[in-house]
Amino acid sequence: MRWLACVAARAAPDGYTLMLPTSSHVLNKFLYTRLGYDVAKDFVPITMITRIPSLMVVPPSSPARSVAEFVALAKARPGKLNYGSGGFGSLAHLSAEAFRLATGIDYVHVPYKGAPDIVLGLIGNQIDVGFPTMPTPFRPAQQGQLRALAVSSARRARAMPEVPTLRETLSDGFALDAWLALAAPAGTPAEMVARLFAPLAEAAKDTAFRDLLTNDGSEIVLNTPADFAAVLHDEIATGQSLVKRLGVKLD
């Protein structure tokens, strides 16, 4: 993913080569000393397509039925519980470490290759909790294969309105979403950016298109280039603060 971003950053700014940046591209700016691209300087924002909350989930056999109960369980058994992630520096890893910081619990990191492995580890009772992005645990949680305790978004997810946010449940709660966006190489003319955004703005009015983007628990955004630029500025500041507080480095 890093080398693809480098290739896209160096492409001709003619509107024919585009990039689908994610929240990881922002976090990588602070996780790596030498990244090879700068998501703020090397790309022109077009739109944020979706926000994708993480879901704090436990196996159905877990005695914890709420965030408070999980924290109490972890504090009663320091160092005995574990959590799964998609590897060091993944959003699931950073979310779990932010949860550790917010609650003062002590649990063990079990790195997997991605969200599907986290879900399988939870269903198989190999790990005690995970924070995978919602599309992967969404159906298993609906079907009772997992128990959802909280979402990482600032507001409750439309797809699971009964599940509280981490900000609701923790005194030092936090919000940390994944997102998917569209961008062009720096130097792409404003009129070309407007032409690229226009069909997406029109598609956003179509119910079938919106359903396609949100049927896995994602939240549709499709904001204007100017609005996405402002959001990206905030995301960079938040990412820098988070990585600094957690002290995570990948090189």
Short mmCIF file of N, CA, C and O in Angstrom, two decimals, residues 107-203:
data_model
loop_
_atom_site.label_atom_id
_atom_site.label_comp_id
_atom_site.label_asym_id
_atom_site.label_seq_id
_atom_site.Cartn_x
_atom_site.Cartn_y
_atom_site.Cartn_z
N TYR A 107 -3.47 -5.78 29.08
CA TYR A 107 -3.78 -7.01 28.35
C TYR A 107 -2.72 -7.24 27.29
O TYR A 107 -1.89 -6.38 27.02
N VAL A 108 -2.74 -8.43 26.69
CA VAL A 108 -1.65 -8.88 25.83
C VAL A 108 -2.05 -8.74 24.36
O VAL A 108 -3.15 -9.12 23.96
N HIS A 109 -1.13 -8.23 23.56
CA HIS A 109 -1.36 -8.03 22.13
C HIS A 109 -1.07 -9.33 21.36
O HIS A 109 0.00 -9.91 21.48
N VAL A 110 -2.05 -9.76 20.55
CA VAL A 110 -1.87 -10.91 19.67
C VAL A 110 -2.04 -10.40 18.23
O VAL A 110 -3.16 -10.20 17.77
N PRO A 111 -0.94 -10.17 17.50
CA PRO A 111 -1.06 -9.64 16.14
C PRO A 111 -1.44 -10.71 15.12
O PRO A 111 -0.82 -11.78 15.07
N TYR A 112 -2.47 -10.43 14.35
CA TYR A 112 -2.88 -11.27 13.24
C TYR A 112 -2.55 -10.56 11.92
O TYR A 112 -1.94 -9.49 11.93
N LYS A 113 -3.01 -11.13 10.81
CA LYS A 113 -2.76 -10.52 9.51
C LYS A 113 -3.84 -9.52 9.10
O LYS A 113 -3.63 -8.72 8.20
N GLY A 114 -5.02 -9.60 9.73
CA GLY A 114 -6.08 -8.69 9.35
C GLY A 114 -7.36 -8.94 10.12
O GLY A 114 -7.43 -9.84 10.98
N ALA A 115 -8.39 -8.14 9.81
CA ALA A 115 -9.66 -8.22 10.54
C ALA A 115 -10.33 -9.59 10.47
O ALA A 115 -10.89 -10.05 11.47
N PRO A 116 -10.32 -10.30 9.32
CA PRO A 116 -10.95 -11.62 9.30
C PRO A 116 -10.34 -12.58 10.32
O PRO A 116 -11.05 -13.37 10.95
N ASP A 117 -9.01 -12.49 10.52
CA ASP A 117 -8.36 -13.36 11.50
C ASP A 117 -8.75 -12.98 12.92
O ASP A 117 -8.85 -13.85 13.80
N ILE A 118 -8.95 -11.69 13.15
CA ILE A 118 -9.41 -11.25 14.48
C ILE A 118 -10.76 -11.87 14.78
O ILE A 118 -10.99 -12.42 15.86
N VAL A 119 -11.66 -11.79 13.81
CA VAL A 119 -13.02 -12.33 14.00
C VAL A 119 -12.97 -13.84 14.24
O VAL A 119 -13.64 -14.36 15.15
N LEU A 120 -12.16 -14.55 13.46
CA LEU A 120 -12.04 -15.99 13.66
C LEU A 120 -11.45 -16.32 15.03
O LEU A 120 -11.87 -17.28 15.68
N GLY A 121 -10.48 -15.51 15.46
CA GLY A 121 -9.88 -15.72 16.77
C GLY A 121 -10.88 -15.51 17.90
O GLY A 121 -10.85 -16.23 18.91
N LEU A 122 -11.77 -14.56 17.72
CA LEU A 122 -12.81 -14.30 18.72
C LEU A 122 -13.86 -15.42 18.74
O LEU A 122 -14.24 -15.92 19.80
N ILE A 123 -14.30 -15.81 17.54
CA ILE A 123 -15.30 -16.88 17.47
C ILE A 123 -14.74 -18.18 18.05
O ILE A 123 -15.47 -18.96 18.69
N GLY A 124 -13.45 -18.42 17.85
CA GLY A 124 -12.81 -19.62 18.37
C GLY A 124 -12.32 -19.51 19.79
O GLY A 124 -11.64 -20.41 20.30
N ASN A 125 -12.65 -18.38 20.46
CA ASN A 125 -12.25 -18.14 21.84
C ASN A 125 -10.72 -18.18 22.04
O ASN A 125 -10.22 -18.56 23.09
N GLN A 126 -9.99 -17.77 21.00
CA GLN A 126 -8.53 -17.70 21.12
C GLN A 126 -8.07 -16.35 21.66
O GLN A 126 -6.96 -16.24 22.17
N ILE A 127 -8.90 -15.34 21.50
CA ILE A 127 -8.61 -14.02 22.05
C ILE A 127 -9.86 -13.51 22.77
O ILE A 127 -10.97 -14.02 22.56
N ASP A 128 -9.66 -12.51 23.62
CA ASP A 128 -10.75 -12.05 24.48
C ASP A 128 -11.48 -10.83 23.95
O ASP A 128 -12.63 -10.59 24.34
N VAL A 129 -10.84 -10.04 23.11
CA VAL A 129 -11.47 -8.83 22.59
C VAL A 129 -10.73 -8.39 21.33
O VAL A 129 -9.57 -8.75 21.11
N GLY A 130 -11.42 -7.64 20.50
CA GLY A 130 -10.80 -7.08 19.30
C GLY A 130 -11.52 -5.82 18.90
O GLY A 130 -12.65 -5.56 19.33
N PHE A 131 -10.85 -5.03 18.06
CA PHE A 131 -11.41 -3.76 17.57
C PHE A 131 -11.36 -3.71 16.03
O PHE A 131 -10.85 -2.75 15.47
N PRO A 132 -11.86 -4.73 15.35
CA PRO A 132 -11.80 -4.72 13.87
C PRO A 132 -12.77 -3.68 13.29
O PRO A 132 -13.76 -3.31 13.93
N THR A 133 -12.46 -3.20 12.08
CA THR A 133 -13.38 -2.27 11.44
C THR A 133 -14.69 -2.99 11.13
O THR A 133 -14.72 -4.17 10.82
N MET A 134 -15.77 -2.25 11.19
CA MET A 134 -17.12 -2.82 11.25
C MET A 134 -17.51 -3.77 10.12
O MET A 134 -18.22 -4.76 10.37
N PRO A 135 -17.09 -3.55 8.87
CA PRO A 135 -17.56 -4.47 7.82
C PRO A 135 -17.29 -5.94 8.10
O PRO A 135 -18.09 -6.80 7.71
N THR A 136 -16.17 -6.26 8.77
CA THR A 136 -15.85 -7.68 9.02
C THR A 136 -16.66 -8.28 10.16
O THR A 136 -17.23 -9.38 10.01
N PRO A 137 -16.77 -7.65 11.33
CA PRO A 137 -17.54 -8.27 12.42
C PRO A 137 -19.03 -7.96 12.37
O PRO A 137 -19.79 -8.50 13.19
N PHE A 138 -19.48 -7.13 11.43
CA PHE A 138 -20.86 -6.66 11.42
C PHE A 138 -21.86 -7.82 11.36
O PHE A 138 -22.74 -7.95 12.23
N ARG A 139 -21.75 -8.70 10.36
CA ARG A 139 -22.68 -9.83 10.23
C ARG A 139 -22.54 -10.82 11.38
O ARG A 139 -23.56 -11.26 11.95
N PRO A 140 -21.30 -11.23 11.75
CA PRO A 140 -21.18 -12.14 12.89
C PRO A 140 -21.80 -11.57 14.17
O PRO A 140 -22.40 -12.32 14.96
N ALA A 141 -21.69 -10.27 14.37
CA ALA A 141 -22.29 -9.66 15.56
C ALA A 141 -23.81 -9.68 15.47
O ALA A 141 -24.50 -9.95 16.46
N GLN A 142 -24.34 -9.43 14.28
CA GLN A 142 -25.79 -9.49 14.09
C GLN A 142 -26.33 -10.90 14.31
O GLN A 142 -27.45 -11.07 14.80
N GLN A 143 -25.53 -11.89 13.95
CA GLN A 143 -25.96 -13.29 14.04
C GLN A 143 -25.65 -13.94 15.38
O GLN A 143 -25.91 -15.12 15.57
N GLY A 144 -25.09 -13.18 16.32
CA GLY A 144 -24.82 -13.70 17.65
C GLY A 144 -23.51 -14.46 17.78
O GLY A 144 -23.24 -15.06 18.83
N GLN A 145 -22.68 -14.45 16.73
CA GLN A 145 -21.38 -15.12 16.82
C GLN A 145 -20.36 -14.28 17.59
O GLN A 145 -19.34 -14.79 18.05
N LEU A 146 -20.65 -12.99 17.69
CA LEU A 146 -19.83 -12.07 18.47
C LEU A 146 -20.76 -11.18 19.27
O LEU A 146 -21.93 -11.01 18.93
N ARG A 147 -20.22 -10.58 20.34
CA ARG A 147 -21.00 -9.62 21.13
C ARG A 147 -20.35 -8.24 20.99
O ARG A 147 -19.18 -8.06 21.31
N ALA A 148 -21.11 -7.30 20.47
CA ALA A 148 -20.61 -5.93 20.28
C ALA A 148 -20.79 -5.14 21.57
O ALA A 148 -21.90 -5.07 22.12
N LEU A 149 -19.70 -4.53 22.04
CA LEU A 149 -19.76 -3.72 23.27
C LEU A 149 -19.78 -2.23 22.99
O LEU A 149 -20.36 -1.47 23.77
N ALA A 150 -19.12 -1.80 21.91
CA ALA A 150 -19.06 -0.37 21.62
C ALA A 150 -18.57 -0.16 20.19
O ALA A 150 -17.98 -1.04 19.57
N VAL A 151 -18.84 1.05 19.67
CA VAL A 151 -18.29 1.47 18.39
C VAL A 151 -17.30 2.60 18.64
O VAL A 151 -17.41 3.32 19.63
N SER A 152 -16.35 2.75 17.71
CA SER A 152 -15.29 3.74 17.90
C SER A 152 -15.64 5.11 17.35
O SER A 152 -14.89 6.06 17.52
N SER A 153 -16.78 5.23 16.68
CA SER A 153 -17.14 6.48 16.03
C SER A 153 -17.59 7.53 17.05
O SER A 153 -17.93 7.22 18.19
N ALA A 154 -17.61 8.78 16.60
CA ALA A 154 -18.03 9.87 17.48
C ALA A 154 -19.52 9.77 17.81
O ALA A 154 -19.96 10.15 18.90
N ARG A 155 -20.31 9.24 16.85
CA ARG A 155 -21.74 9.02 17.07
C ARG A 155 -22.06 7.54 16.88
O ARG A 155 -21.30 6.82 16.24
N ARG A 156 -23.18 7.11 17.41
CA ARG A 156 -23.58 5.71 17.23
C ARG A 156 -23.77 5.40 15.75
O ARG A 156 -24.20 6.25 14.98
N ALA A 157 -23.42 4.18 15.37
CA ALA A 157 -23.52 3.77 13.97
C ALA A 157 -24.99 3.55 13.60
O ALA A 157 -25.74 2.94 14.36
N ARG A 158 -25.38 4.04 12.44
CA ARG A 158 -26.77 3.86 11.99
C ARG A 158 -27.12 2.38 11.88
O ARG A 158 -28.26 1.98 12.14
N ALA A 159 -26.16 1.56 11.51
CA ALA A 159 -26.42 0.14 11.31
C ALA A 159 -26.60 -0.61 12.62
O ALA A 159 -27.22 -1.68 12.64
N MET A 160 -26.06 -0.06 13.73
CA MET A 160 -26.17 -0.71 15.04
C MET A 160 -26.45 0.35 16.10
O MET A 160 -25.62 0.61 16.98
N PRO A 161 -27.61 0.99 16.05
CA PRO A 161 -27.90 2.11 16.95
C PRO A 161 -27.97 1.73 18.42
O PRO A 161 -27.88 2.60 19.30
N GLU A 162 -28.13 0.44 18.70
CA GLU A 162 -28.21 -0.01 20.09
C GLU A 162 -26.84 -0.10 20.77
O GLU A 162 -26.75 -0.23 21.99
N VAL A 163 -25.78 -0.05 19.97
CA VAL A 163 -24.42 -0.19 20.51
C VAL A 163 -23.86 1.18 20.86
O VAL A 163 -23.78 2.06 19.99
N PRO A 164 -23.45 1.42 22.10
CA PRO A 164 -22.95 2.74 22.50
C PRO A 164 -21.56 3.03 21.92
O PRO A 164 -20.86 2.12 21.46
N THR A 165 -21.18 4.29 21.95
CA THR A 165 -19.85 4.68 21.53
C THR A 165 -18.89 4.58 22.72
O THR A 165 -19.31 4.56 23.88
N LEU A 166 -17.60 4.53 22.41
CA LEU A 166 -16.59 4.51 23.47
C LEU A 166 -16.60 5.82 24.25
O LEU A 166 -16.29 5.85 25.44
N ARG A 167 -16.96 6.91 23.58
CA ARG A 167 -17.04 8.19 24.27
C ARG A 167 -18.18 8.20 25.30
O ARG A 167 -18.09 8.86 26.33
N GLU A 168 -19.24 7.46 25.00
CA GLU A 168 -20.35 7.37 25.94
C GLU A 168 -20.00 6.55 27.17
O GLU A 168 -20.49 6.80 28.27
N THR A 169 -19.16 5.55 26.97
CA THR A 169 -18.96 4.54 28.01
C THR A 169 -17.70 4.75 28.85
O THR A 169 -17.56 4.12 29.89
N LEU A 170 -16.79 5.64 28.40
CA LEU A 170 -15.54 5.86 29.12
C LEU A 170 -15.39 7.33 29.49
O LEU A 170 -15.72 8.21 28.69
N SER A 171 -14.89 7.61 30.67
CA SER A 171 -14.66 9.00 31.07
C SER A 171 -13.58 9.64 30.22
O SER A 171 -13.59 10.85 29.99
N ASP A 172 -12.62 8.81 29.75
CA ASP A 172 -11.57 9.29 28.86
C ASP A 172 -11.74 8.64 27.50
O ASP A 172 -10.79 8.16 26.89
N GLY A 173 -12.99 8.64 27.02
CA GLY A 173 -13.30 7.96 25.77
C GLY A 173 -12.68 8.64 24.57
O GLY A 173 -12.22 9.78 24.63
N PHE A 174 -12.66 7.95 23.45
CA PHE A 174 -12.04 8.46 22.24
C PHE A 174 -12.83 8.01 21.03
O PHE A 174 -13.66 7.10 21.10
N ALA A 175 -12.60 8.67 19.90
CA ALA A 175 -13.20 8.28 18.62
C ALA A 175 -12.06 8.06 17.64
O ALA A 175 -11.17 8.90 17.50
N LEU A 176 -12.09 6.93 16.95
CA LEU A 176 -11.03 6.61 15.99
C LEU A 176 -11.64 5.73 14.89
O LEU A 176 -11.83 4.54 15.07
N ASP A 177 -11.95 6.36 13.76
CA ASP A 177 -12.57 5.65 12.64
C ASP A 177 -11.55 5.39 11.54
O ASP A 177 -10.58 6.12 11.38
N ALA A 178 -11.82 4.36 10.76
CA ALA A 178 -11.16 4.23 9.47
C ALA A 178 -11.98 5.05 8.47
O ALA A 178 -13.14 5.39 8.73
N TRP A 179 -11.39 5.37 7.34
CA TRP A 179 -12.14 6.04 6.28
C TRP A 179 -11.50 5.74 4.93
O TRP A 179 -10.34 5.35 4.84
N LEU A 180 -12.30 5.92 3.90
CA LEU A 180 -11.87 5.71 2.52
C LEU A 180 -12.19 6.98 1.74
O LEU A 180 -13.29 7.52 1.87
N ALA A 181 -11.22 7.45 0.96
CA ALA A 181 -11.41 8.71 0.26
C ALA A 181 -10.93 8.61 -1.18
O ALA A 181 -10.47 7.57 -1.64
N LEU A 182 -11.04 9.72 -1.89
CA LEU A 182 -10.55 9.82 -3.27
C LEU A 182 -9.72 11.09 -3.37
O LEU A 182 -10.13 12.16 -2.90
N ALA A 183 -8.53 10.96 -3.98
CA ALA A 183 -7.64 12.10 -4.12
C ALA A 183 -6.90 12.01 -5.44
O ALA A 183 -6.84 10.95 -6.07
N ALA A 184 -6.32 13.13 -5.85
CA ALA A 184 -5.55 13.19 -7.08
C ALA A 184 -4.16 13.72 -6.76
O ALA A 184 -3.94 14.33 -5.71
N PRO A 185 -3.18 13.48 -7.64
CA PRO A 185 -1.83 13.99 -7.38
C PRO A 185 -1.82 15.51 -7.25
O PRO A 185 -2.64 16.21 -7.86
N ALA A 186 -0.94 16.03 -6.40
CA ALA A 186 -0.81 17.47 -6.22
C ALA A 186 -0.57 18.14 -7.57
O ALA A 186 0.15 17.62 -8.42
N GLY A 187 -1.20 19.29 -7.75
CA GLY A 187 -1.06 20.00 -9.01
C GLY A 187 -2.21 19.76 -9.96
O GLY A 187 -2.31 20.42 -11.01
N THR A 188 -3.10 18.84 -9.63
CA THR A 188 -4.28 18.60 -10.48
C THR A 188 -5.14 19.86 -10.47
O THR A 188 -5.47 20.38 -9.41
N PRO A 189 -5.50 20.40 -11.63
CA PRO A 189 -6.27 21.65 -11.68
C PRO A 189 -7.60 21.56 -10.95
O PRO A 189 -8.24 20.49 -10.92
N ALA A 190 -8.02 22.68 -10.37
CA ALA A 190 -9.27 22.72 -9.61
C ALA A 190 -10.47 22.32 -10.46
O ALA A 190 -11.39 21.66 -9.98
N GLU A 191 -10.45 22.72 -11.75
CA GLU A 191 -11.58 22.36 -12.61
C GLU A 191 -11.66 20.85 -12.85
O GLU A 191 -12.75 20.28 -12.97
N MET A 192 -10.50 20.20 -12.89
CA MET A 192 -10.48 18.75 -13.04
C MET A 192 -10.99 18.08 -11.76
O MET A 192 -11.75 17.10 -11.82
N VAL A 193 -10.60 18.60 -10.60
CA VAL A 193 -11.09 18.08 -9.32
C VAL A 193 -12.61 18.19 -9.26
O VAL A 193 -13.31 17.26 -8.84
N ALA A 194 -13.14 19.33 -9.70
CA ALA A 194 -14.59 19.54 -9.69
C ALA A 194 -15.28 18.55 -10.63
O ALA A 194 -16.35 18.01 -10.30
N ARG A 195 -14.68 18.28 -11.80
CA ARG A 195 -15.26 17.33 -12.74
C ARG A 195 -15.26 15.91 -12.17
O ARG A 195 -16.18 15.12 -12.42
N LEU A 196 -14.22 15.57 -11.42
CA LEU A 196 -14.14 14.24 -10.82
C LEU A 196 -15.14 14.08 -9.67
O LEU A 196 -15.68 12.99 -9.46
N PHE A 197 -15.39 15.16 -8.95
CA PHE A 197 -16.31 15.09 -7.81
C PHE A 197 -17.77 15.07 -8.25
O PHE A 197 -18.61 14.43 -7.61
N ALA A 198 -18.09 15.76 -9.33
CA ALA A 198 -19.49 15.94 -9.74
C ALA A 198 -20.29 14.64 -9.86
O ALA A 198 -21.40 14.54 -9.32
N PRO A 199 -19.80 13.59 -10.55
CA PRO A 199 -20.61 12.37 -10.65
C PRO A 199 -20.79 11.66 -9.32
O PRO A 199 -21.81 10.99 -9.11
N LEU A 200 -19.83 11.81 -8.41
CA LEU A 200 -19.99 11.21 -7.09
C LEU A 200 -21.07 11.93 -6.30
O LEU A 200 -21.87 11.31 -5.60
N ALA A 201 -21.09 13.26 -6.42
CA ALA A 201 -22.14 14.03 -5.73
C ALA A 201 -23.51 13.66 -6.27
O ALA A 201 -24.49 13.57 -5.51
N GLU A 202 -23.59 13.41 -7.56
CA GLU A 202 -24.86 13.01 -8.17
C GLU A 202 -25.24 11.59 -7.73
O GLU A 202 -26.41 11.32 -7.41
N ALA A 203 -24.25 10.69 -7.70
CA ALA A 203 -24.53 9.31 -7.29
C ALA A 203 -24.99 9.23 -5.85
O ALA A 203 -25.76 8.33 -5.48
#
